[in-house]
Amino acid sequence: MKTQNQFFLFIGTILFLIVCIGISIVYGYTDTSWRIALEAFTNPDGSTEHIVLQTIRLPRALIAATVGASLAISGVLMQTLTKNPLASPGIFGINAGGAFMVVVAVTLFGVTNLQSFTWLAFLGAGLAAVGVYVISSVGNNGLTHMKLTLAGAAITAMFSSFTQGLLVLNEAALEQVLFWLAGSVQGRSLDILSGVFPYVVAGWILALMLAGKMNILAMGEDVAKGLGLKTALIKFIALLVVVLLAGGSVAIAGPIGFIGIVIPHLARKIIGVDHRWLIPYSGLLGAILLLAADIGARYIIMPQEVPVGVMTAIIGAPFFVYVARKGF
């Protein structure tokens, strides 16, 4: 695709993302309109509608966009690192590690504060990623994409088993964390986002800085080394970015799946395989997908809501099966 076409497509996608954010703010159980939304942010009067828009809808839209973009970008990096078209943040045990730390805190220490969930999940995600990196680095061949995949699967299985065991022993804890475990952006405040946002932004910047190196790494390990690329260092930095993005996303919204699988493939079909375009474009599409899933989650069983993680699973599971069968 020519650079000019890529640029205009990129700008058009940004505009569509802005529209999706607006729709997320305006529509939901509380009846509002675009006029009311405009007044809520330009001339607030303290009405119920304005309070809902300011304190619930706006944070929810921004969190969904941030989490969706982060998961999609981490998916791009992981698929390039592992040479696995099914790679996603869950493959490094990040989701499982974050969930395990939250469950440990609830079942053993009685933690119930959502702000505490954020940092506990972030810590668990980081520990899981470090564990995967250490395990996959052991051996004569060093860090390889196959060893990364196998180590990630092992860590995921271990943390998932521990989590299920703790929840079986403590049903009260299950009730407290079940909605978080399903993945949701509902009930999150801007305070939760602001605590993790600097790390997420750092991850976005590092991912863009790695784009050229990821193009070389995608050509193969031997080719990359022949071109003078320090592959071990690049892989380590990419893993750090995955921790910042996927770990931060899990900390905010819980383990939301399939975005990291679906979006990179969709972005490659639309924008191409150049990571300088692929990474930012995947971020935009990831934000749009999670916003759309969250909007849909509000209407399926209104006035109750479906966790957005369930919606992304409905969208992503058939695509996962397709990729597994066709090899994309």
CSV table of C-alpha atoms in Angstrom, one decimal:
chain,number,residue,atom,x,y,z
A,1,MET,CA,0.0,0.0,0.0
A,2,LYS,CA,1.4,3.4,-0.9
A,3,THR,CA,2.4,5.7,1.9
A,4,GLN,CA,-0.1,8.4,0.9
A,5,ASN,CA,-3.0,5.9,1.1
A,6,GLN,CA,-1.8,4.6,4.4
A,7,PHE,CA,-1.7,8.1,5.8
A,8,PHE,CA,-5.2,9.0,4.7
A,9,LEU,CA,-6.5,5.6,6.0
A,10,PHE,CA,-4.7,6.2,9.3
A,11,ILE,CA,-6.3,9.7,9.7
A,12,GLY,CA,-9.8,8.3,8.8
A,13,THR,CA,-9.4,5.6,11.4
A,14,ILE,CA,-8.5,8.3,14.0
A,15,LEU,CA,-11.6,10.2,13.2
A,16,PHE,CA,-13.7,7.0,13.4
A,17,LEU,CA,-12.2,6.3,16.9
A,18,ILE,CA,-13.2,9.8,18.0
A,19,VAL,CA,-16.8,9.0,16.8
A,20,CYS,CA,-16.8,5.7,18.7
A,21,ILE,CA,-15.6,7.5,21.9
A,22,GLY,CA,-18.5,9.9,21.5
A,23,ILE,CA,-21.0,7.1,21.0
A,24,SER,CA,-19.7,5.4,24.1
A,25,ILE,CA,-20.2,8.6,26.1
A,26,VAL,CA,-23.7,9.3,24.8
A,27,TYR,CA,-25.4,5.9,24.7
A,28,GLY,CA,-26.3,3.6,27.6
A,29,TYR,CA,-28.9,2.8,30.2
A,30,THR,CA,-29.2,6.5,31.3
A,31,ASP,CA,-31.0,8.3,28.5
A,32,THR,CA,-28.9,11.1,27.1
A,33,SER,CA,-28.2,12.8,23.8
A,34,TRP,CA,-25.4,14.5,22.0
A,35,ARG,CA,-26.7,17.9,23.1
A,36,ILE,CA,-26.8,16.8,26.8
A,37,ALA,CA,-23.3,15.4,26.4
A,38,LEU,CA,-22.0,18.7,25.0
A,39,GLU,CA,-23.6,20.6,27.8
A,40,ALA,CA,-22.2,18.3,30.5
A,41,PHE,CA,-18.7,19.2,29.5
A,42,THR,CA,-19.2,22.9,28.6
A,43,ASN,CA,-22.0,24.0,31.0
A,44,PRO,CA,-22.6,21.4,33.7
A,45,ASP,CA,-25.6,21.9,35.9
A,46,GLY,CA,-25.2,19.0,38.3
A,47,SER,CA,-28.1,17.0,36.9
A,48,THR,CA,-28.1,13.2,37.0
A,49,GLU,CA,-27.4,13.0,33.3
A,50,HIS,CA,-24.4,15.3,33.5
A,51,ILE,CA,-22.9,13.5,36.5
A,52,VAL,CA,-23.3,10.1,34.7
A,53,LEU,CA,-21.6,11.5,31.6
A,54,GLN,CA,-18.7,13.1,33.6
A,55,THR,CA,-18.0,10.4,36.2
A,56,ILE,CA,-19.1,7.2,34.5
A,57,ARG,CA,-19.3,7.4,30.7
A,58,LEU,CA,-16.2,9.5,30.0
A,59,PRO,CA,-13.8,7.4,32.2
A,60,ARG,CA,-15.3,4.3,30.8
A,61,ALA,CA,-14.8,5.3,27.2
A,62,LEU,CA,-11.2,6.5,27.8
A,63,ILE,CA,-10.3,3.3,29.7
A,64,ALA,CA,-11.8,1.1,26.9
A,65,ALA,CA,-9.8,2.9,24.3
A,66,THR,CA,-6.6,2.8,26.3
A,67,VAL,CA,-7.0,-0.9,27.2
A,68,GLY,CA,-8.0,-1.9,23.6
A,69,ALA,CA,-5.0,-0.1,22.1
A,70,SER,CA,-2.6,-1.5,24.6
A,71,LEU,CA,-3.7,-5.1,24.1
A,72,ALA,CA,-3.6,-4.8,20.4
A,73,ILE,CA,-0.1,-3.4,20.3
A,74,SER,CA,1.2,-6.0,22.7
A,75,GLY,CA,-0.4,-8.7,20.5
A,76,VAL,CA,1.6,-7.4,17.5
A,77,LEU,CA,4.8,-7.5,19.4
A,78,MET,CA,4.1,-11.0,20.7
A,79,GLN,CA,3.2,-12.4,17.3
A,80,THR,CA,6.4,-11.0,15.9
A,81,LEU,CA,8.5,-12.3,18.8
A,82,THR,CA,7.1,-15.8,18.9
A,83,LYS,CA,6.4,-16.2,15.1
A,84,ASN,CA,3.1,-17.6,16.3
A,85,PRO,CA,-0.1,-16.2,14.6
A,86,LEU,CA,-2.1,-17.2,17.7
A,87,ALA,CA,0.1,-15.3,20.2
A,88,SER,CA,-1.6,-12.8,22.5
A,89,PRO,CA,-1.0,-11.3,26.0
A,90,GLY,CA,-2.4,-14.5,27.6
A,91,ILE,CA,0.4,-16.6,26.1
A,92,PHE,CA,3.0,-15.2,28.5
A,93,GLY,CA,0.7,-15.8,31.4
A,94,ILE,CA,0.2,-12.1,32.0
A,95,ASN,CA,-3.6,-12.4,32.3
A,96,ALA,CA,-3.3,-15.5,34.5
A,97,GLY,CA,-0.5,-13.9,36.7
A,98,GLY,CA,-2.5,-10.7,37.3
A,99,ALA,CA,-5.7,-12.7,38.1
A,100,PHE,CA,-3.8,-14.9,40.5
A,101,MET,CA,-2.3,-12.0,42.5
A,102,VAL,CA,-5.8,-10.4,42.9
A,103,VAL,CA,-7.3,-13.7,44.0
A,104,VAL,CA,-4.5,-14.3,46.5
A,105,ALA,CA,-5.1,-10.8,48.0
A,106,VAL,CA,-8.8,-11.3,48.3
A,107,THR,CA,-8.8,-14.9,49.6
A,108,LEU,CA,-5.8,-14.7,52.0
A,109,PHE,CA,-5.7,-11.0,53.0
A,110,GLY,CA,-9.3,-9.8,52.5
A,111,VAL,CA,-8.4,-7.0,50.1
A,112,THR,CA,-11.5,-5.6,48.4
A,113,ASN,CA,-10.4,-2.1,47.2
A,114,LEU,CA,-10.4,-1.9,43.4
A,115,GLN,CA,-7.4,0.5,43.5
A,116,SER,CA,-5.5,-2.2,45.2
A,117,PHE,CA,-6.6,-4.7,42.6
A,118,THR,CA,-4.9,-2.5,40.0
A,119,TRP,CA,-1.4,-2.7,41.4
A,120,LEU,CA,-1.7,-6.3,42.5
A,121,ALA,CA,-2.7,-7.3,39.0
A,122,PHE,CA,0.2,-5.2,37.5
A,123,LEU,CA,2.6,-6.9,39.9
A,124,GLY,CA,1.3,-10.4,39.0
A,125,ALA,CA,1.5,-9.7,35.3
A,126,GLY,CA,5.1,-8.5,35.7
A,127,LEU,CA,6.2,-11.5,37.7
A,128,ALA,CA,4.6,-13.9,35.2
A,129,ALA,CA,6.4,-12.2,32.3
A,130,VAL,CA,9.7,-12.3,34.1
A,131,GLY,CA,9.2,-16.0,34.8
A,132,VAL,CA,8.5,-16.7,31.2
A,133,TYR,CA,11.6,-14.8,30.1
A,134,VAL,CA,13.8,-16.6,32.6
A,135,ILE,CA,12.5,-20.1,31.8
A,136,SER,CA,12.7,-19.6,28.0
A,137,SER,CA,16.3,-18.2,28.3
A,138,VAL,CA,17.6,-21.4,29.9
A,139,GLY,CA,19.5,-23.8,27.7
A,140,ASN,CA,22.1,-23.9,25.0
A,141,ASN,CA,20.0,-22.2,22.3
A,142,GLY,CA,19.1,-19.2,24.4
A,143,LEU,CA,15.8,-17.4,23.9
A,144,THR,CA,13.8,-18.8,21.0
A,145,HIS,CA,10.2,-18.2,19.9
A,146,MET,CA,9.3,-21.9,20.5
A,147,LYS,CA,10.7,-21.8,24.0
A,148,LEU,CA,8.8,-18.5,24.7
A,149,THR,CA,5.6,-20.1,23.6
A,150,LEU,CA,6.0,-23.2,25.6
A,151,ALA,CA,7.2,-21.3,28.7
A,152,GLY,CA,4.2,-19.0,28.4
A,153,ALA,CA,1.8,-21.9,28.1
A,154,ALA,CA,3.3,-23.5,31.2
A,155,ILE,CA,3.1,-20.3,33.3
A,156,THR,CA,-0.5,-19.7,32.2
A,157,ALA,CA,-1.5,-23.2,33.1
A,158,MET,CA,0.2,-23.0,36.5
A,159,PHE,CA,-1.3,-19.6,37.5
A,160,SER,CA,-4.8,-20.6,36.2
A,161,SER,CA,-4.7,-23.8,38.3
A,162,PHE,CA,-3.6,-22.0,41.4
A,163,THR,CA,-6.4,-19.4,40.9
A,164,GLN,CA,-9.1,-22.0,40.5
A,165,GLY,CA,-7.9,-23.8,43.5
A,166,LEU,CA,-8.1,-20.7,45.7
A,167,LEU,CA,-11.5,-19.8,44.4
A,168,VAL,CA,-12.8,-23.3,45.1
A,169,LEU,CA,-11.7,-23.0,48.7
A,170,ASN,CA,-13.2,-19.5,49.2
A,171,GLU,CA,-16.6,-19.0,47.5
A,172,ALA,CA,-17.0,-15.5,49.0
A,173,ALA,CA,-13.9,-14.4,47.2
A,174,LEU,CA,-15.3,-15.8,44.0
A,175,GLU,CA,-18.3,-13.5,44.2
A,176,GLN,CA,-16.0,-10.5,44.8
A,177,VAL,CA,-13.7,-11.0,41.9
A,178,LEU,CA,-15.8,-12.8,39.4
A,179,PHE,CA,-16.9,-9.7,37.4
A,180,TRP,CA,-13.2,-8.5,37.3
A,181,LEU,CA,-12.0,-11.9,36.2
A,182,ALA,CA,-14.4,-11.8,33.2
A,183,GLY,CA,-12.9,-8.5,32.1
A,184,SER,CA,-14.8,-5.3,32.4
A,185,VAL,CA,-14.4,-1.5,32.1
A,186,GLN,CA,-17.6,-0.8,34.0
A,187,GLY,CA,-17.2,1.1,37.3
A,188,ARG,CA,-13.6,2.1,36.7
A,189,SER,CA,-12.7,5.7,37.6
A,190,LEU,CA,-10.1,8.0,36.0
A,191,ASP,CA,-8.0,7.6,39.1
A,192,ILE,CA,-7.4,4.0,38.3
A,193,LEU,CA,-6.5,4.9,34.7
A,194,SER,CA,-4.2,7.8,35.8
A,195,GLY,CA,-2.2,5.5,38.1
A,196,VAL,CA,-1.3,3.1,35.2
A,197,PHE,CA,-1.4,5.5,32.3
A,198,PRO,CA,2.2,6.7,32.5
A,199,TYR,CA,3.4,3.1,32.2
A,200,VAL,CA,1.0,2.5,29.3
A,201,VAL,CA,2.2,5.6,27.5
A,202,ALA,CA,5.8,4.6,28.0
A,203,GLY,CA,4.9,1.2,26.5
A,204,TRP,CA,3.3,2.9,23.4
A,205,ILE,CA,6.4,5.1,22.9
A,206,LEU,CA,8.8,2.1,23.2
A,207,ALA,CA,6.7,0.1,20.8
A,208,LEU,CA,6.9,2.8,18.2
A,209,MET,CA,10.7,3.1,18.8
A,210,LEU,CA,11.1,-0.7,18.2
A,211,ALA,CA,9.0,-0.7,15.0
A,212,GLY,CA,12.0,-0.6,12.6
A,213,LYS,CA,13.8,-3.3,14.7
A,214,MET,CA,10.7,-5.5,14.7
A,215,ASN,CA,10.7,-5.3,10.9
A,216,ILE,CA,14.2,-6.8,10.8
A,217,LEU,CA,13.4,-9.4,13.5
A,218,ALA,CA,10.3,-10.5,11.5
A,219,MET,CA,12.7,-11.5,8.7
A,220,GLY,CA,14.1,-14.3,10.8
A,221,GLU,CA,16.6,-14.7,13.7
A,222,ASP,CA,19.6,-15.5,11.4
A,223,VAL,CA,18.9,-12.6,9.0
A,224,ALA,CA,18.5,-10.2,11.9
A,225,LYS,CA,21.8,-11.3,13.5
A,226,GLY,CA,23.5,-11.0,10.1
A,227,LEU,CA,22.3,-7.4,9.8
A,228,GLY,CA,23.9,-6.6,13.2
A,229,LEU,CA,20.7,-6.6,15.2
A,230,LYS,CA,21.2,-7.4,18.9
A,231,THR,CA,18.3,-9.8,19.0
A,232,ALA,CA,18.4,-10.8,22.6
A,233,LEU,CA,18.3,-7.1,23.7
A,234,ILE,CA,15.5,-6.3,21.3
A,235,LYS,CA,13.5,-9.3,22.6
A,236,PHE,CA,14.0,-8.3,26.2
A,237,ILE,CA,12.9,-4.7,25.5
A,238,ALA,CA,9.8,-6.0,23.5
A,239,LEU,CA,9.0,-8.3,26.5
A,240,LEU,CA,9.2,-5.2,28.8
A,241,VAL,CA,6.8,-3.4,26.5
A,242,VAL,CA,4.4,-6.3,26.6
A,243,VAL,CA,4.5,-6.2,30.4
A,244,LEU,CA,3.8,-2.5,30.5
A,245,LEU,CA,0.9,-2.6,28.0
A,246,ALA,CA,-0.7,-6.0,28.7
A,247,GLY,CA,0.0,-5.9,32.4
A,248,GLY,CA,-1.3,-2.4,32.7
A,249,SER,CA,-4.5,-3.4,30.8
A,250,VAL,CA,-5.1,-6.4,33.0
A,251,ALA,CA,-4.6,-4.2,36.0
A,252,ILE,CA,-7.2,-1.7,34.9
A,253,ALA,CA,-9.9,-3.9,33.3
A,254,GLY,CA,-9.1,-7.6,34.2
A,255,PRO,CA,-8.1,-10.3,31.7
A,256,ILE,CA,-9.8,-9.3,28.4
A,257,GLY,CA,-9.0,-11.8,25.7
A,258,PHE,CA,-8.8,-12.1,21.9
A,259,ILE,CA,-8.1,-8.4,21.1
A,260,GLY,CA,-4.4,-9.2,20.9
A,261,ILE,CA,-5.1,-12.1,18.5
A,262,VAL,CA,-7.7,-10.6,16.2
A,263,ILE,CA,-6.5,-7.0,15.7
A,264,PRO,CA,-2.9,-7.6,14.5
A,265,HIS,CA,-4.2,-9.9,11.7
A,266,LEU,CA,-6.9,-7.4,10.7
A,267,ALA,CA,-4.4,-4.6,10.7
A,268,ARG,CA,-1.9,-6.5,8.5
A,269,LYS,CA,-4.7,-7.1,5.9
A,270,ILE,CA,-5.6,-3.4,5.9
A,271,ILE,CA,-2.3,-1.5,6.4
A,272,GLY,CA,0.4,-4.0,5.6
A,273,VAL,CA,3.2,-5.7,7.5
A,274,ASP,CA,5.5,-2.6,8.1
A,275,HIS,CA,5.6,-2.3,11.9
A,276,ARG,CA,6.0,1.5,11.6
A,277,TRP,CA,2.4,1.5,10.4
A,278,LEU,CA,1.2,-1.7,11.9
A,279,ILE,CA,1.8,-0.9,15.5
A,280,PRO,CA,0.0,2.5,15.7
A,281,TYR,CA,-2.8,1.2,13.4
A,282,SER,CA,-3.3,-1.9,15.5
A,283,GLY,CA,-3.6,0.4,18.5
A,284,LEU,CA,-6.4,2.4,16.8
A,285,LEU,CA,-8.3,-0.7,15.7
A,286,GLY,CA,-7.9,-2.3,19.2
A,287,ALA,CA,-9.4,0.8,20.8
A,288,ILE,CA,-12.3,0.8,18.3
A,289,LEU,CA,-13.0,-2.9,18.9
A,290,LEU,CA,-13.1,-2.7,22.7
A,291,LEU,CA,-15.3,0.5,22.5
A,292,ALA,CA,-17.7,-1.3,20.2
A,293,ALA,CA,-17.7,-4.4,22.4
A,294,ASP,CA,-18.4,-2.3,25.5
A,295,ILE,CA,-21.3,-0.4,23.8
A,296,GLY,CA,-22.8,-3.7,22.7
A,297,ALA,CA,-22.4,-5.1,26.2
A,298,ARG,CA,-24.7,-2.4,27.6
A,299,TYR,CA,-27.7,-3.4,25.4
A,300,ILE,CA,-27.7,-7.3,25.3
A,301,ILE,CA,-29.4,-7.8,28.7
A,302,MET,CA,-30.3,-4.2,29.6
A,303,PRO,CA,-30.6,-2.9,32.4
A,304,GLN,CA,-27.9,-5.4,33.4
A,305,GLU,CA,-24.6,-5.5,31.5
A,306,VAL,CA,-22.4,-8.3,30.1
A,307,PRO,CA,-18.7,-8.1,31.0
A,308,VAL,CA,-16.9,-6.7,28.0
A,309,GLY,CA,-14.5,-9.7,28.2
A,310,VAL,CA,-17.5,-11.9,27.2
A,311,MET,CA,-18.2,-9.7,24.2
A,312,THR,CA,-14.6,-9.8,22.9
A,313,ALA,CA,-14.7,-13.6,23.4
A,314,ILE,CA,-17.9,-13.8,21.2
A,315,ILE,CA,-16.1,-11.8,18.6
A,316,GLY,CA,-12.7,-13.4,18.9
A,317,ALA,CA,-13.4,-17.1,19.4
A,318,PRO,CA,-14.6,-17.8,15.8
A,319,PHE,CA,-11.6,-15.8,14.5
A,320,PHE,CA,-9.2,-17.8,16.7
A,321,VAL,CA,-10.6,-21.1,15.3
A,322,TYR,CA,-10.2,-19.7,11.8
A,323,VAL,CA,-6.6,-18.7,12.3
A,324,ALA,CA,-5.8,-22.0,13.9
A,325,ARG,CA,-7.3,-24.0,11.0
A,326,LYS,CA,-6.0,-21.8,8.1
A,327,GLY,CA,-2.6,-20.7,9.6
A,328,PHE,CA,-3.3,-17.1,8.4
